[in-house]
Coordinates of C-alpha atoms in Angstrom, one line a residue:
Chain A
X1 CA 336.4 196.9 -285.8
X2 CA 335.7 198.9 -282.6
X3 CA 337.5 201.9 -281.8
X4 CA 338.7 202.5 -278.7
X5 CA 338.1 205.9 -277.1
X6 CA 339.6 206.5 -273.9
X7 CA 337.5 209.3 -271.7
X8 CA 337.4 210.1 -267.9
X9 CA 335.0 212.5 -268.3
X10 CA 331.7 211.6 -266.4
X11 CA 329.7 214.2 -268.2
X12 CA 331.6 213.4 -271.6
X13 CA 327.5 213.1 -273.7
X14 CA 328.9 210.3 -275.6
X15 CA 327.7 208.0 -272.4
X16 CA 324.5 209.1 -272.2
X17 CA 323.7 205.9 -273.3
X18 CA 325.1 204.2 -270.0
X19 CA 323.7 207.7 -267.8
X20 CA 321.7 206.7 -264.6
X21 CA 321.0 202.8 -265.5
X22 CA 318.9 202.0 -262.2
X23 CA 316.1 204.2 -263.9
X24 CA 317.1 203.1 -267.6
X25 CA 314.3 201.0 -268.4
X26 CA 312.3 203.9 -268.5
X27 CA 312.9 206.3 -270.9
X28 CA 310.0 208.7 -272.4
X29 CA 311.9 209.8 -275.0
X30 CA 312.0 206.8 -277.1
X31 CA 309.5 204.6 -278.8
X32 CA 307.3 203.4 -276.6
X33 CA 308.8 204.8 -273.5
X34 CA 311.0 201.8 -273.3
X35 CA 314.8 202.3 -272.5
X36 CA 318.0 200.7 -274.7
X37 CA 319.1 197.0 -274.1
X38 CA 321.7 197.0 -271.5
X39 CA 324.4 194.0 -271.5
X40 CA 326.0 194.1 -268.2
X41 CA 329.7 192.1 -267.9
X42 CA 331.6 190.2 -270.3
X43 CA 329.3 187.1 -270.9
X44 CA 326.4 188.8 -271.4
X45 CA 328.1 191.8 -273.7
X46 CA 329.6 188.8 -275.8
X47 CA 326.2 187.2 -276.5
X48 CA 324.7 190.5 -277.2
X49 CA 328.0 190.9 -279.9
X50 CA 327.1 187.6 -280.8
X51 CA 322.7 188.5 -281.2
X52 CA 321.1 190.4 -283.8
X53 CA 320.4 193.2 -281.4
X54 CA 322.1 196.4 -283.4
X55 CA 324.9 197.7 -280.4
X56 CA 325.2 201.2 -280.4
X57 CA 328.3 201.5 -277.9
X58 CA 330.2 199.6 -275.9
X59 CA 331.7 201.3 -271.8
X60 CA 334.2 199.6 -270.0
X61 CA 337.5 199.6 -268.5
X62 CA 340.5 198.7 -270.5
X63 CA 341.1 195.4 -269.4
X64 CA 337.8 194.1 -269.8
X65 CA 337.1 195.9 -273.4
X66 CA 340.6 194.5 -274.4
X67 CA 339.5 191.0 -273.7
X68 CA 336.1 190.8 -276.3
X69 CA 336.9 189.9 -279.3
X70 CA 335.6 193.3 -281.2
X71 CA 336.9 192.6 -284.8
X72 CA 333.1 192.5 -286.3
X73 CA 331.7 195.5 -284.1
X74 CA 330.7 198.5 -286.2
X75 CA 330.2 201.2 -282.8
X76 CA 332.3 202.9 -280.5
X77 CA 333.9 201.5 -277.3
X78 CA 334.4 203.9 -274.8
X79 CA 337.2 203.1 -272.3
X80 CA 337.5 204.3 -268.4
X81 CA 338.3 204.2 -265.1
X82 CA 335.9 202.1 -262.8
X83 CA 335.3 205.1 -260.7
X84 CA 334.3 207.2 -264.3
X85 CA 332.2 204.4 -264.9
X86 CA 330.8 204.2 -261.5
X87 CA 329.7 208.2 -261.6
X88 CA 328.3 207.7 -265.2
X89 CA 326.3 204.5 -264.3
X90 CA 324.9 206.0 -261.2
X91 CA 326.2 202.7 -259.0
X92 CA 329.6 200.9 -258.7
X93 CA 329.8 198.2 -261.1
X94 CA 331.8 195.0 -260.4
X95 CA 331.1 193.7 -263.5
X96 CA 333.4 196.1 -265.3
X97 CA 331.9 196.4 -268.9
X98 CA 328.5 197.4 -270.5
X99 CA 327.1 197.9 -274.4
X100 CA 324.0 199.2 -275.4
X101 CA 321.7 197.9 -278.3
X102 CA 318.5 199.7 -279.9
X103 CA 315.8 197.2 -280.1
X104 CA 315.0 195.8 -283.1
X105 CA 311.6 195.4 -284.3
X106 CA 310.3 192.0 -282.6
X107 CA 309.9 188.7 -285.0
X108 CA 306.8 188.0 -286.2
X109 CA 305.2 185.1 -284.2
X110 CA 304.4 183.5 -287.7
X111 CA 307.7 182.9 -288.6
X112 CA 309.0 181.8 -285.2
X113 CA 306.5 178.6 -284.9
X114 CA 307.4 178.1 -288.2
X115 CA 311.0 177.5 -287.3
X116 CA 310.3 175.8 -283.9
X117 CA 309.4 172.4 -282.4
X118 CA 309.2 173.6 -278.9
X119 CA 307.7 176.8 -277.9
X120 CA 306.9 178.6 -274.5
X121 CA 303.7 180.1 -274.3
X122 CA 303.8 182.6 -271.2
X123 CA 301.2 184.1 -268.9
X124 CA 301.1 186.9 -266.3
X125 CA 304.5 186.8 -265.4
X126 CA 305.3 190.1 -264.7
X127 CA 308.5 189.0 -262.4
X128 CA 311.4 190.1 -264.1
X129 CA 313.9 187.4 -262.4
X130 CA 311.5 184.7 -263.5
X131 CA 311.0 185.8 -266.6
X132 CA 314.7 185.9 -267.6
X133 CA 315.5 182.7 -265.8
X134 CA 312.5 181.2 -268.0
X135 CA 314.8 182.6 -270.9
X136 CA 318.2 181.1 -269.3
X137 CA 316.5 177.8 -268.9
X138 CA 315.0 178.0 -272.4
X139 CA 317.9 178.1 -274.0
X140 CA 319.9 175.7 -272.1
X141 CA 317.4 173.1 -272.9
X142 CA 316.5 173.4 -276.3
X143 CA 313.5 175.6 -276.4
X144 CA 313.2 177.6 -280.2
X145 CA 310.8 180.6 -278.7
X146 CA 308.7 182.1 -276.0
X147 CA 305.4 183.7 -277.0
X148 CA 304.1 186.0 -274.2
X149 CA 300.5 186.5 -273.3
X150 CA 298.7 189.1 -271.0
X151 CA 300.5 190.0 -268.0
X152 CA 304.1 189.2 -269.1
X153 CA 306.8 191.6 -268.4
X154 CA 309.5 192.8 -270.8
X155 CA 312.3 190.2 -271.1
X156 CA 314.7 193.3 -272.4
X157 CA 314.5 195.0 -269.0
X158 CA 318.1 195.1 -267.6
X159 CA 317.1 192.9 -264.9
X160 CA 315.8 190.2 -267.0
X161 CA 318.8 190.6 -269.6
X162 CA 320.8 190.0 -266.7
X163 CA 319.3 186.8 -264.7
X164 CA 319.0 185.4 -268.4
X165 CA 322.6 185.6 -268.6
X166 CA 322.1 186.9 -272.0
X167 CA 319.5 184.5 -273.3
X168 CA 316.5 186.8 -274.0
X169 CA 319.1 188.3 -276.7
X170 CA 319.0 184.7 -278.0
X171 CA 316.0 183.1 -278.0
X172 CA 313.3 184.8 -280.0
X173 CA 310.4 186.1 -278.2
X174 CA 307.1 188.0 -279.6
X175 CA 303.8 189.0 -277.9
X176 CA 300.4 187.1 -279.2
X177 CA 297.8 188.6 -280.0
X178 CA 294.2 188.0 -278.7
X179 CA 294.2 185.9 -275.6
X180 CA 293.6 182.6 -275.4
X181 CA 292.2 182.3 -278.9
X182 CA 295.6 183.7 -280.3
X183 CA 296.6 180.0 -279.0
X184 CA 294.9 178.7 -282.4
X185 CA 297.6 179.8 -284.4
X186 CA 299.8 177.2 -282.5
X187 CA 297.3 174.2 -283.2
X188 CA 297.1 175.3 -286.8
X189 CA 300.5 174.7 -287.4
X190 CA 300.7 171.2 -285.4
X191 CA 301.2 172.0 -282.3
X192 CA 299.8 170.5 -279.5
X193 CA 299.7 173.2 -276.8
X194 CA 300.1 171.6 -273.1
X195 CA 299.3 173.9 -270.2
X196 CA 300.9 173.1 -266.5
X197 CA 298.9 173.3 -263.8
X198 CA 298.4 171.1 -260.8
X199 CA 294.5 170.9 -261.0
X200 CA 293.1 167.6 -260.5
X201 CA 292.2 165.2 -264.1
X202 CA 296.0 167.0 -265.0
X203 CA 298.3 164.3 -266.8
X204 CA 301.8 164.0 -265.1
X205 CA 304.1 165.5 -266.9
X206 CA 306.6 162.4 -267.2
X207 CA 306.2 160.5 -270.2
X208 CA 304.3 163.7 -272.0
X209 CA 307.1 163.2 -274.8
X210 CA 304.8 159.6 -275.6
X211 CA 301.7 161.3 -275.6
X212 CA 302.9 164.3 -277.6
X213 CA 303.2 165.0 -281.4
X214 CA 306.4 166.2 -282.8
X215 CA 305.7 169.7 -282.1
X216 CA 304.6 170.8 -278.4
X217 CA 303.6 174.4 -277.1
X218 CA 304.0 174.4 -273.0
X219 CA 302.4 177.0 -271.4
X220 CA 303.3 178.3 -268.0
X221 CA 301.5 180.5 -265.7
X222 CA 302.5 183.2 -262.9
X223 CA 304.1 181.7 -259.7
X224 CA 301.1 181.5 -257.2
X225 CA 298.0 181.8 -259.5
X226 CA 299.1 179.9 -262.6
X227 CA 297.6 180.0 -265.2
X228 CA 294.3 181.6 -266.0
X229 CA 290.9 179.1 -266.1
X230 CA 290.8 179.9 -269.6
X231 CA 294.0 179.7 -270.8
X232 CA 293.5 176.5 -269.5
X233 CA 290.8 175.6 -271.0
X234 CA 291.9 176.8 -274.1
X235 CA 295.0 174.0 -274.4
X236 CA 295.0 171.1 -276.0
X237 CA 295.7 169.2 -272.5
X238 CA 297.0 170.0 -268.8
X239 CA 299.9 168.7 -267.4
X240 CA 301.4 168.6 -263.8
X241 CA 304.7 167.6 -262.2
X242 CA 303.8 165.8 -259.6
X243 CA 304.7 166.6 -256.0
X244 CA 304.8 165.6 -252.5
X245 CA 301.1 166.9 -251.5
X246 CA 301.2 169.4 -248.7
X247 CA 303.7 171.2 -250.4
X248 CA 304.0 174.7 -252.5
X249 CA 304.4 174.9 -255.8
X250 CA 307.7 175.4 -257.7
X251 CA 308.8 178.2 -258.7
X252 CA 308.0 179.0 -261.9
X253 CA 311.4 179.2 -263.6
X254 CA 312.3 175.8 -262.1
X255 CA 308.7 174.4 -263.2
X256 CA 309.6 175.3 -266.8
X257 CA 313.4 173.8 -266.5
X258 CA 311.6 170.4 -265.5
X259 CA 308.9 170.8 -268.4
X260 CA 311.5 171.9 -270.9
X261 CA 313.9 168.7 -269.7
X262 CA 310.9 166.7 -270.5
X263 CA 309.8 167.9 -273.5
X264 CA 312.6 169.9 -275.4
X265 CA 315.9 168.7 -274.3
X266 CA 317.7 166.3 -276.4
X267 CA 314.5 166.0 -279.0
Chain B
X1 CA 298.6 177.3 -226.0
X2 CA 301.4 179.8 -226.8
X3 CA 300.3 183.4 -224.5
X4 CA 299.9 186.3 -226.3
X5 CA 302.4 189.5 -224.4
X6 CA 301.6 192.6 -225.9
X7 CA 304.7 194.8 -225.8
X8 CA 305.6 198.5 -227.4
X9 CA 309.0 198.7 -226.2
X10 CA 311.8 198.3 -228.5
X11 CA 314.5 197.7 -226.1
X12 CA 312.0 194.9 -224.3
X13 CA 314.9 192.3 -223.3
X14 CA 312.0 189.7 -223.9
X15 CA 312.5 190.4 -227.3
X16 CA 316.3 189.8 -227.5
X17 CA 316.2 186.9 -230.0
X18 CA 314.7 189.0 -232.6
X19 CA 317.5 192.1 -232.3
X20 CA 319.1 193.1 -235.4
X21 CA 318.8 190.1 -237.7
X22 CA 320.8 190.9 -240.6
X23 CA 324.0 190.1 -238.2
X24 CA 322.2 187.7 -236.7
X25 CA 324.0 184.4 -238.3
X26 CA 326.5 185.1 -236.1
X27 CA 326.2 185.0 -232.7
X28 CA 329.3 184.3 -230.8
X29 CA 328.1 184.0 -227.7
X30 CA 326.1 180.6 -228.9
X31 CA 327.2 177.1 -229.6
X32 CA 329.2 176.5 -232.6
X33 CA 329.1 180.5 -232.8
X34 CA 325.8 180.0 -235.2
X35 CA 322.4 181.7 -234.6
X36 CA 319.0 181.2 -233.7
X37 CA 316.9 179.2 -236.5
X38 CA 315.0 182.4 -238.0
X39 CA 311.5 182.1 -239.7
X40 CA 309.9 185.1 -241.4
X41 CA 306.5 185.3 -242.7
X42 CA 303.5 183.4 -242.2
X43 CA 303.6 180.2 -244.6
X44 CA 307.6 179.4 -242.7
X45 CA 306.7 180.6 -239.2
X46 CA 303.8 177.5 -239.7
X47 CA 306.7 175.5 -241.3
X48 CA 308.3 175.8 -238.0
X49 CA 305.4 175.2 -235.7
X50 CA 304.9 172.1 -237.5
X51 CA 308.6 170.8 -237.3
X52 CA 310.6 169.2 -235.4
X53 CA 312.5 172.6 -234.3
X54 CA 312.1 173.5 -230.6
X55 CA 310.3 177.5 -231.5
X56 CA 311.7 179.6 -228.4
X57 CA 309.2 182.6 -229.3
X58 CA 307.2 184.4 -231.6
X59 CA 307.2 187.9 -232.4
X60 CA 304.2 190.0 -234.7
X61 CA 302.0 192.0 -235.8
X62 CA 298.8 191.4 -233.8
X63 CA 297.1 190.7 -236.7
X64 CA 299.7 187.9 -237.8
X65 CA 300.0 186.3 -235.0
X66 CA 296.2 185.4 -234.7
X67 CA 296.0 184.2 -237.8
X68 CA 298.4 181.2 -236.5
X69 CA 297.2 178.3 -235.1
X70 CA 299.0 178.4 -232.1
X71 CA 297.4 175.6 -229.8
X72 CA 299.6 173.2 -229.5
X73 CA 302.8 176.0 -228.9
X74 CA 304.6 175.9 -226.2
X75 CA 306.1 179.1 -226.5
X76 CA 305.3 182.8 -225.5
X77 CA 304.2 185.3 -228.9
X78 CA 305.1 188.6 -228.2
X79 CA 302.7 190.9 -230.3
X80 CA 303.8 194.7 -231.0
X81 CA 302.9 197.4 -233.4
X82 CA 304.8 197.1 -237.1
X83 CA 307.1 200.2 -235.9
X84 CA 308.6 198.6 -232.8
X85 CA 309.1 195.4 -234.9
X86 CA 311.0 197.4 -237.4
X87 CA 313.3 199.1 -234.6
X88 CA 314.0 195.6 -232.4
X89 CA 314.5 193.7 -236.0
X90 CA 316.8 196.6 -237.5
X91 CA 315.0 197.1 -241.0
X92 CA 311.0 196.8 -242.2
X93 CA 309.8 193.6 -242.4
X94 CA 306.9 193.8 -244.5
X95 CA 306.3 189.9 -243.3
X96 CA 304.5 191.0 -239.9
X97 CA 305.8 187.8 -238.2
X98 CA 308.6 185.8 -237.0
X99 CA 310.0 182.6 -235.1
X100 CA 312.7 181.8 -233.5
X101 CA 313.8 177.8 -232.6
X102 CA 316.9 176.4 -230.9
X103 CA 319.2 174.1 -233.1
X104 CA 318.6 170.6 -232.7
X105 CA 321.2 168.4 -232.6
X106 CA 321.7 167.2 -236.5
X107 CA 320.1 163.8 -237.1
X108 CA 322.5 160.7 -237.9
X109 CA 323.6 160.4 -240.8
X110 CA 322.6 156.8 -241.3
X111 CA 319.4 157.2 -239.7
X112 CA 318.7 159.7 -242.8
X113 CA 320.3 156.9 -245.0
X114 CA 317.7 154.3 -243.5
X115 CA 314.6 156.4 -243.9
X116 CA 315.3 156.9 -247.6
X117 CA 314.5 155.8 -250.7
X118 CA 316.3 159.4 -252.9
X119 CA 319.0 161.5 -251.3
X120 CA 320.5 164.7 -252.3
X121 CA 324.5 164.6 -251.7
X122 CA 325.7 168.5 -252.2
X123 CA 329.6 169.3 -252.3
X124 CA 330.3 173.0 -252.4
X125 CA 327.1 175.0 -252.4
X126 CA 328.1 177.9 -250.4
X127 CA 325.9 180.1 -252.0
X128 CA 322.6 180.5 -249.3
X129 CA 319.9 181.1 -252.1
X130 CA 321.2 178.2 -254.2
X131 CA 321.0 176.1 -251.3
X132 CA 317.6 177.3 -249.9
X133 CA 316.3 176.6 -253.1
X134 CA 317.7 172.9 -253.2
X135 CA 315.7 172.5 -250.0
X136 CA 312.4 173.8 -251.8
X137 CA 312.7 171.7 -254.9
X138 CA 313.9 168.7 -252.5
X139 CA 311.0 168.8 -250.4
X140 CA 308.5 169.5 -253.5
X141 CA 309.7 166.5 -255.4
X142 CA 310.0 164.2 -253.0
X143 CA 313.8 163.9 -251.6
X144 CA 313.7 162.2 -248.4
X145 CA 317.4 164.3 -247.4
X146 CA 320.1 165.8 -247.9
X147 CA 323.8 165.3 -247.2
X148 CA 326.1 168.1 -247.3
X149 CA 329.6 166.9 -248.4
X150 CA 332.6 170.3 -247.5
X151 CA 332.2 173.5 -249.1
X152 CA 328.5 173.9 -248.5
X153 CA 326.7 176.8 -246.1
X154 CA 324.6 176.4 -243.5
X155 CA 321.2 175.2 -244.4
X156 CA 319.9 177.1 -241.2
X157 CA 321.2 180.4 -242.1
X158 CA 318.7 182.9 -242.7
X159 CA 318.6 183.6 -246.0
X160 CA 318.6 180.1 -246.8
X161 CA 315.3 179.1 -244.7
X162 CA 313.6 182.1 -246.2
X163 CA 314.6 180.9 -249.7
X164 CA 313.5 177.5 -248.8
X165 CA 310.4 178.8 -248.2
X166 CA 311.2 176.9 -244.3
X167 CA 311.5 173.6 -246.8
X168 CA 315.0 173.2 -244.3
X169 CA 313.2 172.6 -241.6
X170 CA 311.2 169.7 -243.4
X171 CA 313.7 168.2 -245.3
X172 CA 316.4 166.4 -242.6
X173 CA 320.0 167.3 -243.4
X174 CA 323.5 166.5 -242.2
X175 CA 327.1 166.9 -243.0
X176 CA 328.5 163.8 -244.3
X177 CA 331.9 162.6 -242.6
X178 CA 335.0 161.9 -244.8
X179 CA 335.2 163.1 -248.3
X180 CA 334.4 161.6 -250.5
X181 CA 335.0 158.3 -248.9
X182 CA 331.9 158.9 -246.6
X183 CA 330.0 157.8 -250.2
X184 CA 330.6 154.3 -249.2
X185 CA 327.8 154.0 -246.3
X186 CA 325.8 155.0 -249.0
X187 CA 326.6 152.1 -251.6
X188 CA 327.0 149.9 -248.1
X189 CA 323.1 150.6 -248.2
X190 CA 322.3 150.1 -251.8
X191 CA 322.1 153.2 -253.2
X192 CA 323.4 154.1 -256.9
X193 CA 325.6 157.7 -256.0
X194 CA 324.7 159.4 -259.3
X195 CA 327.1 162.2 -259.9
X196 CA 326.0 165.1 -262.2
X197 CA 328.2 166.8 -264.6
X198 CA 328.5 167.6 -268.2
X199 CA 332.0 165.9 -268.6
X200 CA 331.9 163.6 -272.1
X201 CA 331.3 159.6 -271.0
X202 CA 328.0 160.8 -268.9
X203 CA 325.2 159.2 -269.6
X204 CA 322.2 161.7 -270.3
X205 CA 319.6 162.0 -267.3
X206 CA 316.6 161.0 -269.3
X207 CA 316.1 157.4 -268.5
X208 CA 318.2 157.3 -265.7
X209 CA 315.5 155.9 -263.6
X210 CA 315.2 152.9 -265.3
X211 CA 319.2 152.3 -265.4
X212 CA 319.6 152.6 -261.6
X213 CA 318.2 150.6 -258.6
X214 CA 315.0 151.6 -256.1
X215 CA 318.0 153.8 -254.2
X216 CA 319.3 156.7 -255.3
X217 CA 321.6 159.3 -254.2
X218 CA 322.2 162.7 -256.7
X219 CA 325.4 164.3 -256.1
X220 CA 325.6 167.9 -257.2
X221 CA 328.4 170.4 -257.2
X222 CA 328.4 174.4 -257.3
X223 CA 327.5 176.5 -259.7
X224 CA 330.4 177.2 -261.9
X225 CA 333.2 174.4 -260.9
X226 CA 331.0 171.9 -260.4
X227 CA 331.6 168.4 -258.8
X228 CA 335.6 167.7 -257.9
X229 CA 337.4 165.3 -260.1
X230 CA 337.2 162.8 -256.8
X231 CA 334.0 163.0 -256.1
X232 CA 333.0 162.4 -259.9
X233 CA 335.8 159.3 -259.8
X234 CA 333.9 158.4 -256.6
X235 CA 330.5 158.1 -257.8
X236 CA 328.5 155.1 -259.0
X237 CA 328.1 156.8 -262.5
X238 CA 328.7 160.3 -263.8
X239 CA 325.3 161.3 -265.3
X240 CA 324.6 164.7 -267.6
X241 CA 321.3 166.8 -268.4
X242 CA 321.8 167.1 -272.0
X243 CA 321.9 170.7 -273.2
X244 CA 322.0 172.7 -276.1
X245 CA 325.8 173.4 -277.4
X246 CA 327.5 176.6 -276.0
X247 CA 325.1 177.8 -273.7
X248 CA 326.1 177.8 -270.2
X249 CA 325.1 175.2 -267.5
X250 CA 321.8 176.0 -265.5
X251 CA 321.6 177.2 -262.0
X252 CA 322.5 174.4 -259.5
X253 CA 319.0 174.6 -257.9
X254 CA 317.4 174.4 -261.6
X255 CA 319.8 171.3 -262.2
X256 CA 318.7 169.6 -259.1
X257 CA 315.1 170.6 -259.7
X258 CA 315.4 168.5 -263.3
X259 CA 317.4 165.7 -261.5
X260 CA 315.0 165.2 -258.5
X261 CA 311.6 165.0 -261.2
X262 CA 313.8 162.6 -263.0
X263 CA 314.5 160.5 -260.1
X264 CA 312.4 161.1 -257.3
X265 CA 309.0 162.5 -258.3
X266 CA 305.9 160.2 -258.4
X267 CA 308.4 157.2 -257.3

């Protein structure tokens, strides 16, 4: 069980941990310069309670901490005023609670294809709304793990944690190593890995669940250049959704919503 | 052959449409108190040129505005240094052009209905990125309209054509008349009014193509609430993306994006 510690102390160094959080993502002083996981409002602090992510300490005012259920939470929850919590966090904060979780050593991409039957395989997208709307969309529709190639940003930013609504504390995620050929360790384990692109001799995308074995890898590229030539070349077969000619390309989140719907949900 | 009028100064009245444009959805002194139609950037200002919106002026960076095909605009372009742009507009606007366009008259509702073959029916989307988007994924996967049931913004409001990547001014609209009876001229014209929701009894998207006729119409309700209990009641069928348990519903945009590759893509 929590325990509640009430504070109105802005400088009180037991919120360090929530000190200054539109500059938290960088912080030199931990392992690989990279700042804490911040939850930010009651949904995504309850999947975060819910995750394996280790929570360090909770900030909030009382009605909101009062509201999670904190019966199987083994670190501190401070409690304040909105306008304490405002001075610690650096901006006002409608959202009204926060935790804080160290991150855990990532899984090992071995283990999560060997638990999955639909994978993401990410590249180049550095944008951190994308990538944690990827995540939202993801898990909505069935997806058991992204695997992020060159160019991907950090789905543990706050940002990302945010527009995920709490999903990139969900599904698992794990860099792979050596680019595109890091791809083989997908096709060794049965997967057939499908990249999107809208380049001409591309399959549509409906009916890919016929053509498809049981266990599918769909790999999505920044918005504007895609994917590279060679991660293309490197997959098993490219796939496009079609579209009205003339007309830009989807954004990227919504390109893997429509991929995912076709592939993952309700397998 | 739109003229070019080179112009440095910032309180040029020439340049009066383009004054201040974060207020500028309001304008009191207009029709219906609603703005100007506002394009920023090159790929919408073209949007715009090649619509059916009557462009009023253009306003840019010299550089900008020659790299638009302006021949067949009827329509003065006012070209001025990034500065004076910045002072008339009220903020930076790293896009280095603009358009502005009268509002049209809406078209017809049943002249919409006659033309197409997929509609998009929206009830309550008040939220102007959610509904630019709409627009985008509409136009990309080939929506022939879109009719706005109450609740919804205005497709024409700034943010929403900028989101929409100018897809608003492609896509015809209009605000459908009597709630939800107003449904009827659509079933008067053969169209299945497919109402998405997660409530049990929905049948799951996938394969929803092959359960309805050639005509189509996709309700959609906010984010959050989601369809009204009458308009669900007054739909053909109540259809569901089928998601994984517990996680919550995906962006309305993202939904409609799924629905419309379902439906309406590669028809």
């Amino acid at each position: 069980m929590a325990e509640l510690i009430f504070t109105e102390d802005p400088e009180d160094p037991r919120l360090d941990d929530f000190r200054d959080l539109s500059t938290a993502d960088r912080r030199p002083d931990r392992p690989g310069g990279r700042g804490l996981v911040i939850a930010e409002g009651t949904v995504v602090v309850e999947r975060m309670l819910a995750s394996r992510y280790p929570v360090r300490a909770l900030l909030g005012v009382e009605r909101r901490v009062r509201d999670l259920d904190l019966s199987g939470v083994d670190a501190p929850a401070y409690v304040t005023s909105a306008e304490t919590m405002a001075s610690v966090v650096g901006f006002h904060l409608n959202r009204g609670v926060l935790a804080v979780a160290d991150r855990p050593a990532p899984p090992v991409v071995s283990e999560i294809i060997a638990g999955a039957q639909v994978l993401a395989v990410l590249e180049g997208v550095g944008d951190h709304e994308n990538l944690g709307s990827i995540f939202r969309n993801a898990s909505a529709l069935g997806v058991d793990g992204v695997l992020l190639g060159p160019g991907c940003s950090d789905p543990l930013y706050r940002r990302s944690v945010r527009v995920s609504m709490g999903h990139v504390l969900r599904v698992p995620f794990a860099p792979l190593d050596g680019w595109p050929e890091g791809l083989n360790l997908l096709r060794e384990s049965g997967f057939t890995v499908a990249a999107l692109t809208p380049r001409p001799g591309s399959v549509p995308l409906r009916g890919l669940r016929e053509k498809v074995g049981e266990r599918v890898a769909l790999m999505l590229g920044a918005e504007g250049p895609g994917l590279t030539a060679e991660a293309i070349t490197a997959a098993d077969l490219a796939v496009r959704i079609e579209m009205v000619a003339g007309v830009d390309s989807l954004n990227v989140a919504t390109a893997a919503a429509v991929a995912f719907h076709e592939v993952a949900a309700t397998r």
